[in-house]
Short mmCIF file of C-alpha atoms and ligand atoms in Angstrom, two decimals:
data_model
loop_
_atom_site.label_atom_id
_atom_site.label_comp_id
_atom_site.label_asym_id
_atom_site.label_seq_id
_atom_site.Cartn_x
_atom_site.Cartn_y
_atom_site.Cartn_z
CA UNK A 1 -92.68 9.55 -19.92
CA UNK A 2 -89.71 8.07 -21.79
CA UNK A 3 -86.25 9.56 -21.77
CA UNK A 4 -86.14 12.77 -23.80
CA UNK A 5 -84.08 12.57 -26.94
CA UNK A 6 -81.88 15.54 -26.11
CA UNK A 7 -79.94 15.58 -22.86
CA UNK A 8 -76.86 17.48 -21.71
CA UNK A 9 -73.63 15.78 -22.86
CA UNK A 10 -72.02 13.38 -20.37
CA UNK A 11 -70.46 15.16 -17.41
CA UNK A 12 -72.12 18.50 -18.23
CA UNK A 13 -75.06 20.18 -16.56
CA UNK A 14 -77.36 23.19 -16.67
CA UNK A 15 -76.88 25.90 -14.08
CA UNK A 16 -80.30 27.15 -13.09
CA UNK A 17 -82.50 27.73 -10.02
CA UNK A 18 -80.82 27.15 -6.65
CA UNK A 19 -77.54 26.13 -8.30
CA UNK A 20 -77.40 29.43 -10.14
CA UNK A 21 -77.93 31.34 -6.88
CA UNK A 22 -74.89 29.63 -5.36
CA UNK A 23 -72.87 30.44 -8.48
CA UNK A 24 -73.94 34.06 -8.24
CA UNK A 25 -72.95 34.28 -4.59
CA UNK A 26 -69.49 32.91 -5.33
CA UNK A 27 -69.14 35.28 -8.28
CA UNK A 28 -70.14 38.28 -6.12
CA UNK A 29 -67.55 37.50 -3.45
CA UNK A 30 -64.84 36.94 -6.07
CA UNK A 31 -65.70 40.28 -7.61
CA UNK A 32 -65.65 42.09 -4.27
CA UNK A 33 -62.23 40.69 -3.42
CA UNK A 34 -60.94 41.39 -6.94
CA UNK A 35 -62.10 45.00 -6.69
CA UNK A 36 -60.42 45.49 -3.32
CA UNK A 37 -57.08 44.07 -4.45
CA UNK A 38 -57.35 45.74 -7.87
CA UNK A 39 -57.44 42.60 -10.00
CA UNK A 40 -58.71 43.29 -13.51
CA UNK A 41 -61.19 40.84 -14.99
CA UNK A 42 -60.00 38.92 -18.03
CA UNK A 43 -62.07 36.46 -20.04
CA UNK A 44 -59.98 34.57 -22.57
CA UNK A 45 -61.60 32.64 -25.45
CA UNK A 46 -63.08 29.22 -24.73
CA UNK A 47 -60.97 27.84 -27.57
CA UNK A 48 -57.19 28.13 -27.81
CA UNK A 49 -54.59 26.64 -30.09
CA UNK A 50 -53.91 23.13 -28.84
CA UNK A 51 -50.17 23.79 -28.66
CA UNK A 52 -50.75 26.38 -25.90
CA UNK A 53 -51.70 23.51 -23.61
CA UNK A 54 -49.38 20.79 -24.91
CA UNK A 55 -46.48 23.20 -24.39
CA UNK A 56 -47.74 25.23 -21.45
CA UNK A 57 -49.45 22.60 -19.32
CA UNK A 58 -47.07 19.87 -20.51
CA UNK A 59 -47.21 16.86 -22.82
CA UNK A 60 -46.77 14.35 -20.02
CA UNK A 61 -49.68 15.62 -17.91
CA UNK A 62 -53.04 13.84 -17.52
CA UNK A 63 -54.79 16.92 -18.86
CA UNK A 64 -52.93 16.84 -22.17
CA UNK A 65 -52.72 13.08 -22.51
CA UNK A 66 -56.27 12.15 -21.63
CA UNK A 67 -58.55 15.06 -20.97
CA UNK A 68 -58.58 17.60 -23.77
CA UNK A 69 -61.48 18.17 -26.15
CA UNK A 70 -59.52 18.83 -29.31
CA UNK A 71 -60.66 19.20 -32.91
CA UNK A 72 -59.44 20.44 -36.24
CA UNK A 73 -60.84 23.55 -37.80
CA UNK A 74 -59.54 24.43 -41.27
CA UNK A 75 -56.19 22.89 -40.51
CA UNK A 76 -55.88 24.53 -37.06
CA UNK A 77 -55.85 22.27 -34.05
CA UNK A 78 -58.07 23.89 -31.40
CA UNK A 79 -58.84 22.81 -27.83
CA UNK A 80 -61.60 23.71 -25.38
CA UNK A 81 -59.61 25.32 -22.56
CA UNK A 82 -58.94 22.77 -19.78
CA UNK A 83 -57.46 25.38 -17.42
CA UNK A 84 -56.97 29.13 -17.16
CA UNK A 85 -53.37 29.91 -16.34
CA UNK A 86 -51.79 29.18 -19.74
CA UNK A 87 -54.45 31.26 -21.57
CA UNK A 88 -53.99 34.17 -19.14
CA UNK A 89 -50.22 34.08 -19.63
CA UNK A 90 -50.76 33.84 -23.40
CA UNK A 91 -52.89 36.99 -23.20
CA UNK A 92 -50.32 38.78 -21.01
CA UNK A 93 -47.64 38.11 -23.61
CA UNK A 94 -49.78 38.67 -26.68
CA UNK A 95 -51.24 41.96 -25.44
CA UNK A 96 -47.87 43.31 -24.30
CA UNK A 97 -48.92 43.64 -20.66
CA UNK A 98 -45.24 43.68 -19.76
CA UNK A 99 -45.32 47.40 -20.55
CA UNK A 100 -47.96 48.02 -17.86
CA UNK A 101 -46.96 48.75 -14.25
CA UNK A 102 -45.95 45.39 -12.75
CA UNK A 103 -47.16 43.13 -11.32
CA UNK A 104 -50.28 42.76 -13.41
CA UNK A 105 -53.19 41.26 -11.47
CA UNK A 106 -55.91 39.43 -13.40
CA UNK A 107 -58.94 37.37 -12.42
CA UNK A 108 -61.48 35.28 -14.30
CA UNK A 109 -64.68 33.29 -13.77
CA UNK A 110 -65.84 30.91 -16.47
CA UNK A 111 -66.30 27.37 -17.81
CA UNK A 112 -63.48 24.88 -18.42
CA UNK A 113 -63.50 21.48 -20.08
CA UNK A 114 -61.81 18.19 -19.31
CA UNK A 115 -62.71 14.81 -20.73
CA UNK A 116 -62.67 13.08 -17.35
CA UNK A 117 -64.62 10.05 -16.24
CA UNK A 118 -67.63 11.83 -14.73
CA UNK A 119 -67.99 11.16 -11.00
CA UNK A 120 -68.81 13.00 -7.80
CA UNK A 121 -67.20 16.47 -7.91
CA UNK A 122 -65.58 15.80 -11.27
CA UNK A 123 -67.30 17.09 -14.38
CA UNK A 124 -66.47 17.54 -18.05
CA UNK A 125 -67.60 21.11 -18.05
CA UNK A 126 -66.94 22.85 -14.75
CA UNK A 127 -66.52 26.45 -13.67
CA UNK A 128 -63.43 27.96 -12.19
CA UNK A 129 -62.51 31.34 -10.83
CA UNK A 130 -58.85 32.25 -10.88
CA UNK A 131 -56.58 34.98 -9.56
CA UNK A 132 -53.18 35.49 -11.19
CA UNK A 133 -50.37 37.94 -10.33
CA UNK A 134 -47.85 38.25 -13.14
CA UNK A 135 -44.52 40.08 -13.16
CA UNK A 136 -42.97 39.75 -9.71
CA UNK A 137 -41.19 36.94 -7.87
CA UNK A 138 -41.61 38.04 -4.25
CA UNK A 139 -42.88 35.31 -1.89
CA UNK A 140 -45.26 37.83 -0.34
CA UNK A 141 -47.34 37.51 -3.52
CA UNK A 142 -47.60 33.74 -3.04
CA UNK A 143 -48.92 34.58 0.42
CA UNK A 144 -51.32 37.18 -0.96
CA UNK A 145 -52.74 34.59 -3.35
CA UNK A 146 -53.13 32.12 -0.49
CA UNK A 147 -54.78 34.75 1.64
CA UNK A 148 -57.22 35.67 -1.15
CA UNK A 149 -58.35 32.09 -1.78
CA UNK A 150 -58.53 31.15 1.87
CA UNK A 151 -60.52 34.23 2.83
CA UNK A 152 -62.78 33.89 -0.17
CA UNK A 153 -63.80 30.45 1.08
CA UNK A 154 -64.19 31.82 4.61
CA UNK A 155 -66.45 34.60 3.31
CA UNK A 156 -68.61 31.89 1.82
CA UNK A 157 -68.88 30.67 5.44
CA UNK A 158 -67.08 27.41 4.70
CA UNK A 159 -65.64 25.68 7.73
CA UNK A 160 -62.88 23.13 8.41
CA UNK A 161 -60.51 24.33 5.70
CA UNK A 162 -56.87 23.41 5.41
CA UNK A 163 -54.24 24.68 2.99
CA UNK A 164 -51.71 22.11 1.86
CA UNK A 165 -48.42 23.62 0.73
CA UNK A 166 -45.28 22.36 -0.89
CA UNK A 167 -42.40 23.64 -2.97
CA UNK A 168 -41.37 21.80 -6.10
CA UNK A 169 -38.15 23.79 -6.46
CA UNK A 170 -36.84 25.46 -9.58
CA UNK A 171 -34.78 24.47 -12.62
CA UNK A 172 -31.64 24.60 -10.45
CA UNK A 173 -32.65 22.22 -7.71
CA UNK A 174 -35.45 20.14 -9.16
CA UNK A 175 -33.21 18.07 -11.50
CA UNK A 176 -31.25 16.74 -8.47
CA UNK A 177 -34.48 15.75 -6.80
CA UNK A 178 -35.80 14.18 -10.00
CA UNK A 179 -32.65 12.06 -10.30
CA UNK A 180 -32.98 10.86 -6.70
CA UNK A 181 -36.65 10.04 -7.30
CA UNK A 182 -35.89 8.24 -10.52
CA UNK A 183 -33.37 5.91 -8.96
CA UNK A 184 -35.65 5.27 -5.98
CA UNK A 185 -38.68 4.40 -8.13
CA UNK A 186 -36.65 2.48 -10.71
CA UNK A 187 -35.55 0.11 -7.99
CA UNK A 188 -39.25 -0.45 -7.15
CA UNK A 189 -40.61 -0.30 -10.67
CA UNK A 190 -42.30 -3.70 -10.61
CA UNK A 191 -44.61 -2.72 -7.78
CA UNK A 192 -45.86 0.52 -9.38
CA UNK A 193 -49.21 0.84 -11.19
CA UNK A 194 -49.31 0.98 -15.00
CA UNK A 195 -49.71 4.76 -15.08
CA UNK A 196 -46.73 5.27 -12.76
CA UNK A 197 -44.56 2.98 -14.88
CA UNK A 198 -45.25 5.41 -17.72
CA UNK A 199 -44.70 8.43 -15.49
CA UNK A 200 -41.31 6.99 -14.55
CA UNK A 201 -40.21 7.57 -18.12
CA UNK A 202 -41.95 10.87 -18.71
CA UNK A 203 -41.95 12.71 -15.38
CA UNK A 204 -41.18 10.81 -12.16
CA UNK A 205 -42.41 13.77 -10.11
CA UNK A 206 -45.96 12.94 -11.14
CA UNK A 207 -45.72 9.57 -9.39
CA UNK A 208 -45.91 11.47 -6.09
CA UNK A 209 -49.42 12.49 -7.12
CA UNK A 210 -50.65 8.91 -7.66
CA UNK A 211 -53.69 7.92 -5.61
CA UNK A 212 -53.34 4.12 -6.00
CA UNK A 213 -52.82 2.42 -2.65
CA UNK A 214 -49.89 0.26 -3.77
CA UNK A 215 -48.07 3.32 -5.13
CA UNK A 216 -48.88 5.39 -2.04
CA UNK A 217 -46.98 2.93 0.13
CA UNK A 218 -43.86 3.21 -2.01
CA UNK A 219 -44.22 7.00 -2.21
CA UNK A 220 -44.33 7.32 1.58
CA UNK A 221 -40.67 6.22 1.78
CA UNK A 222 -39.48 8.20 -1.26
CA UNK A 223 -36.92 11.05 -1.10
CA UNK A 224 -38.54 14.36 -0.17
CA UNK A 225 -38.17 17.54 -2.21
CA UNK A 226 -37.67 19.65 0.90
CA UNK A 227 -34.26 18.02 1.38
CA UNK A 228 -33.22 19.02 -2.14
CA UNK A 229 -34.34 22.65 -2.39
CA UNK A 230 -31.65 25.20 -3.29
CA UNK A 231 -31.13 28.12 -0.92
CA UNK A 232 -33.38 30.47 -2.88
CA UNK A 233 -36.28 28.01 -3.05
CA UNK A 234 -35.81 27.07 0.59
CA UNK A 235 -35.95 30.70 1.72
CA UNK A 236 -38.90 31.38 -0.54
CA UNK A 237 -40.90 28.58 1.06
CA UNK A 238 -39.85 29.66 4.54
CA UNK A 239 -41.14 33.17 3.94
CA UNK A 240 -44.45 31.95 2.58
CA UNK A 241 -44.96 29.72 5.61
CA UNK A 242 -43.96 32.45 8.06
CA UNK A 243 -46.58 34.68 6.57
CA UNK A 244 -49.23 31.97 6.83
CA UNK A 245 -48.35 31.64 10.53
CA UNK A 246 -48.70 35.35 10.99
CA UNK A 247 -52.19 35.61 9.55
CA UNK A 248 -53.29 32.28 11.04
CA UNK A 249 -54.00 30.43 7.83
CA UNK A 250 -54.16 26.76 8.86
CA UNK A 251 -51.75 24.82 6.66
CA UNK A 252 -49.92 21.57 6.51
CA UNK A 253 -46.76 20.87 4.54
CA UNK A 254 -47.42 18.14 2.03
CA UNK A 255 -44.17 17.03 0.36
CA UNK A 256 -46.14 15.02 -2.22
CA UNK A 257 -48.14 17.93 -3.56
CA UNK A 258 -46.68 18.32 -7.06
CA UNK A 259 -49.92 19.27 -8.86
CA UNK A 260 -50.71 17.78 -12.23
CA UNK A 261 -49.27 20.51 -14.41
CA UNK A 262 -45.74 21.08 -15.64
CA UNK A 263 -45.50 24.83 -15.32
CA UNK A 264 -45.16 25.09 -11.55
CA UNK A 265 -41.98 26.28 -9.81
CA UNK A 266 -41.43 26.76 -6.08
CA UNK A 267 -44.78 27.08 -4.23
CA UNK A 268 -47.66 24.71 -4.93
CA UNK A 269 -50.82 24.64 -2.85
CA UNK A 270 -54.30 23.17 -2.61
CA UNK A 271 -57.17 23.92 -0.24
CA UNK A 272 -59.36 21.12 1.12
CA UNK A 273 -62.14 20.65 3.58
CA UNK A 274 -60.63 18.55 6.37
CA UNK A 275 -63.84 16.53 6.85
CA UNK A 276 -64.16 15.69 3.16
CA UNK A 277 -64.61 11.96 2.58
CA UNK A 278 -62.88 12.34 -0.75
CA UNK A 279 -59.33 13.55 -0.23
CA UNK A 280 -58.79 13.90 -3.98
CA UNK A 281 -61.27 16.70 -4.36
CA UNK A 282 -59.42 19.95 -3.76
CA UNK A 283 -61.54 23.10 -3.69
CA UNK A 284 -58.69 25.33 -4.89
CA UNK A 285 -55.30 24.66 -6.43
CA UNK A 286 -52.44 26.83 -7.55
CA UNK A 287 -48.86 27.87 -7.21
CA UNK A 288 -45.97 29.81 -8.67
CA UNK A 289 -45.15 29.43 -12.36
CA UNK A 290 -42.02 31.44 -13.06
CA UNK A 291 -41.14 29.44 -16.20
CA UNK A 292 -44.44 29.53 -18.03
CA UNK A 293 -43.85 32.79 -19.92
CA UNK A 294 -40.58 31.42 -21.29
CA UNK A 295 -42.12 28.07 -22.20
CA UNK A 296 -44.69 30.00 -24.25
CA UNK A 297 -41.94 31.86 -26.10
CA UNK A 298 -42.07 35.13 -24.15
CA UNK A 299 -39.48 36.82 -21.96
CA UNK A 300 -39.02 35.21 -18.59
CA UNK A 301 -41.74 36.58 -16.25
CA UNK A 302 -42.35 35.32 -12.72
CA UNK A 303 -45.96 34.74 -11.73
CA UNK A 304 -48.18 33.14 -9.12
CA UNK A 305 -51.87 32.28 -9.00
CA UNK A 306 -54.56 29.71 -8.46
CA UNK A 307 -58.04 28.56 -9.38
CA UNK A 308 -61.08 27.40 -7.42
CA UNK A 309 -63.73 24.97 -8.61
CA UNK A 310 -67.20 26.51 -8.37
CA UNK A 311 -69.19 23.23 -8.44
CA UNK A 312 -67.10 21.69 -5.68
CA UNK A 313 -67.53 24.77 -3.53
CA UNK A 314 -71.29 24.66 -4.14
CA UNK A 315 -71.36 20.99 -3.09
CA UNK A 316 -69.61 21.95 0.15
CA UNK A 317 -71.83 24.97 0.76
CA UNK A 318 -74.86 22.71 0.46
CA UNK A 319 -73.28 20.09 2.70
CA UNK A 320 -72.44 22.69 5.33
CA UNK A 321 -75.98 24.04 4.95
CA UNK A 322 -74.96 27.52 3.92
CA UNK A 323 -78.28 29.36 3.51
CA UNK A 324 -78.77 31.67 0.59
CA UNK A 325 -80.78 34.81 0.72
CA UNK A 326 -80.13 36.03 -2.75
CA UNK A 327 -83.63 36.43 -3.97
CA UNK A 328 -84.82 39.50 -2.15
CA UNK A 329 -88.62 39.26 -2.05
CA UNK A 330 -90.45 42.40 -3.16
CA UNK A 331 -92.65 44.08 -0.56
CA UNK A 332 -94.90 45.43 -3.30
CA UNK A 333 -96.98 43.55 -5.87
CA UNK A 334 -98.68 45.05 -8.90
CA UNK A 335 -101.92 43.31 -9.96
CA UNK A 336 -103.78 44.34 -13.10
CA UNK A 337 -106.90 43.50 -15.07
CA UNK A 338 -107.66 44.24 -18.71
CA UNK A 339 -105.73 45.36 -21.76
CA UNK A 340 -105.43 49.06 -20.90
CA UNK A 341 -104.37 48.23 -17.33
CA UNK A 342 -101.71 45.87 -18.65
CA UNK A 343 -100.28 48.58 -20.88
CA UNK A 344 -100.25 51.12 -18.03
CA UNK A 345 -98.72 48.47 -15.74
CA UNK A 346 -95.76 48.03 -18.08
CA UNK A 347 -95.04 51.74 -17.87
CA UNK A 348 -95.54 51.79 -14.11
CA UNK A 349 -93.18 48.82 -13.58
CA UNK A 350 -90.42 50.75 -15.33
CA UNK A 351 -91.06 53.76 -13.10
CA UNK A 352 -90.68 51.57 -10.02
CA UNK A 353 -87.53 49.97 -11.45
CA UNK A 354 -85.99 53.39 -12.09
CA UNK A 355 -86.85 54.38 -8.51
CA UNK A 356 -85.11 51.18 -7.33
CA UNK A 357 -88.25 49.73 -5.74
CA UNK A 358 -88.68 45.97 -6.21
CA UNK A 359 -92.18 45.10 -7.42
CA UNK A 360 -93.58 41.63 -8.05
CA UNK A 361 -95.94 41.00 -10.96
CA UNK A 362 -97.80 38.36 -12.94
CA UNK A 363 -98.45 40.55 -15.95
CA UNK A 364 -99.64 37.71 -18.18
CA UNK A 365 -102.46 36.75 -15.81
CA UNK A 366 -106.13 37.47 -16.52
CA UNK A 367 -107.22 36.44 -13.04
CA UNK A 368 -107.10 38.77 -10.07
CA UNK A 369 -107.31 35.79 -7.73
CA UNK A 370 -104.16 34.12 -9.03
CA UNK A 371 -102.33 37.46 -8.88
CA UNK A 372 -103.37 37.96 -5.25
CA UNK A 373 -102.32 34.38 -4.46
CA UNK A 374 -98.90 35.09 -5.91
CA UNK A 375 -98.64 38.34 -3.92
CA UNK A 376 -99.46 36.38 -0.77
CA UNK A 377 -96.81 33.76 -1.49
CA UNK A 378 -94.21 36.48 -1.98
CA UNK A 379 -95.24 37.99 1.34
CA UNK A 380 -95.91 41.41 -0.22
CA UNK A 381 -96.99 44.09 2.26
CA UNK A 382 -98.65 46.30 -0.37
CA UNK A 383 -100.68 45.15 -3.37
CA UNK A 384 -101.39 47.70 -6.07
CA UNK A 385 -104.53 46.97 -8.07
CA UNK A 386 -104.94 48.50 -11.49
CA UNK A 387 -108.35 47.32 -12.74
CA UNK A 388 -110.26 48.39 -15.86
CA UNK A 389 -112.04 51.22 -14.06
CA UNK A 390 -108.89 52.54 -12.41
CA UNK A 391 -106.97 52.37 -15.69
CA UNK A 392 -109.59 54.54 -17.40
CA UNK A 393 -109.45 57.10 -14.58
CA UNK A 394 -105.66 57.03 -14.20
CA UNK A 395 -106.03 55.80 -10.65
CA UNK A 396 -104.73 52.83 -8.67
CA UNK A 397 -105.72 51.04 -5.46
CA UNK A 398 -103.14 50.51 -2.74
CA UNK A 399 -104.06 47.65 -0.44
CA UNK A 400 -102.15 47.23 2.80
CA UNK A 401 -102.09 43.47 3.35
CA UNK A 402 -101.23 43.79 7.02
CA UNK A 403 -103.98 46.17 8.09
CA UNK A 404 -106.45 45.21 5.36
CA UNK A 405 -107.09 48.90 4.57
CA UNK A 406 -107.12 50.23 1.03
CA UNK A 407 -106.98 53.58 -0.66
CA UNK A 408 -107.38 54.82 -4.23
CA UNK A 409 -104.88 57.42 -5.45
CA UNK A 410 -103.81 59.01 -8.73
CA UNK A 411 -101.54 56.81 -10.81
CA UNK A 412 -98.79 59.44 -11.08
CA UNK A 413 -98.59 59.66 -7.26
CA UNK A 414 -98.20 55.96 -6.56
CA UNK A 415 -94.39 55.65 -6.75
CA UNK A 416 -93.93 58.51 -4.31
CA UNK A 417 -96.60 57.14 -1.95
CA UNK A 418 -95.09 53.63 -1.96
CA UNK A 419 -91.64 55.05 -1.35
CA UNK A 420 -92.99 56.87 1.72
CA UNK A 421 -94.82 53.79 3.02
CA UNK A 422 -91.79 51.55 2.54
CA UNK A 423 -89.67 53.98 4.53
CA UNK A 424 -92.16 53.84 7.43
CA UNK A 425 -92.39 50.08 7.05
CA UNK A 426 -88.59 49.75 7.29
CA UNK A 427 -88.49 51.82 10.48
CA UNK A 428 -91.41 49.77 11.95
CA UNK A 429 -89.72 46.39 11.42
P1 LIG B 1 -56.66 22.08 -10.96
O1 LIG B 1 -55.82 23.14 -11.55
O2 LIG B 1 -56.84 20.89 -11.81
O3 LIG B 1 -56.23 21.72 -9.58
O4 LIG B 1 -58.12 22.73 -10.81
C1 LIG B 1 -58.38 23.77 -9.89
C2 LIG B 1 -59.71 23.52 -9.22
O5 LIG B 1 -60.73 23.36 -10.21
C3 LIG B 1 -59.75 22.24 -8.42
O6 LIG B 1 -59.28 22.43 -7.14
C4 LIG B 1 -61.22 21.90 -8.45
O7 LIG B 1 -61.91 22.61 -7.46
C5 LIG B 1 -61.65 22.37 -9.80
N1 LIG B 1 -61.71 21.29 -10.79
C6 LIG B 1 -60.71 20.77 -11.52
N2 LIG B 1 -61.14 19.79 -12.33
C7 LIG B 1 -62.46 19.67 -12.12
C8 LIG B 1 -63.50 18.85 -12.65
N3 LIG B 1 -63.26 17.95 -13.60
N4 LIG B 1 -64.75 19.00 -12.19
C9 LIG B 1 -65.03 19.92 -11.24
N5 LIG B 1 -64.10 20.73 -10.71
C10 LIG B 1 -62.84 20.62 -11.14
#
């Protein structure tokens, strides 16, 4: 067969089957953690005004310069959201969440879009979950965010995790560091890659993020932010690290971790798998962003948060052979034959559903054999058979697949009878 005319757009994929089960598992654990820590779910629109990102994320960032899907709609410039923090802060400001008890805790789980060159672990539509705490500057909240993301990955049974942490200072101390960086890199300008030559003009901090080998060598001798932090930023970082020690989160200080976005202040972090062949593929990234509210035109509001990439976590779960047992197989199967039996089966299925008993079916089938085959594959213990004769008499056959015995009972008694048998079955096994 030739290639079908319609395919998913480059770098985008369907989430279905096994993939969907992994997504669901990650969602469930996010939700459980969110409920415990009282994070409220927020889902912002997929589209935002482009300026939210050019201003919030920053004009000089890769996201804004190269990766946004932007289009005009009746004179408005709109962009498919490339990340979640700026939209969440936009919502906080727009909806007046400042008047709520602070800090406000929000979480999300949804698709994001970046026009990247598609490659392993890097897609154009990918899913992220994020946790954001807005309205307080205490370092203990940075630690809480770290704890949430780290433990979320642990609950997914992921092994060999490491948190990389850095501080990129604040508007008091960062300018001194930037100046030192600028003069260091200017003196070595000729040896930098093309992108870094540009970054030198726009934001020298971003050079630290460069993955090119020739730049990495120069970066390894560059001034380090930790030597330039003001007292407040220094103490903030110290407290975050002390907490990580206390709860045994494995971390390493990475003075080059600046993250690709402009809104960060103080703490930045990423979580990796230590055995990953591709060191550029973080599972989670985040940090503190005390200036974002102001950049977006609101009153200054400290905040901290992060986001995890669902696809990358799924890749790792598969690699680490994390087994899923999401599809609970029904122990009961309802087989039917004939029009009247089909109609009565529909009603019966709803009765079982309301009684919270899982029942398998193949209601479209006209063949008893294929229905019994399906019941066998599912490993059903009890098969209910509603044939033409039984349907007329309001009866149903219960066949015990283990013992081979069968019994005919009144249709209106079957839910109760199955409930009883399942209880015995549970205590047997
Ligand atoms: P970032 O804020 O860019 O660090 O993104 C946070 C997390 O989202 C990353 O750690 C990745 O797990 C994930 N992520 C970011 N970009 C992509 C992408 N293009 N494809 C898949 N996952 C991504």
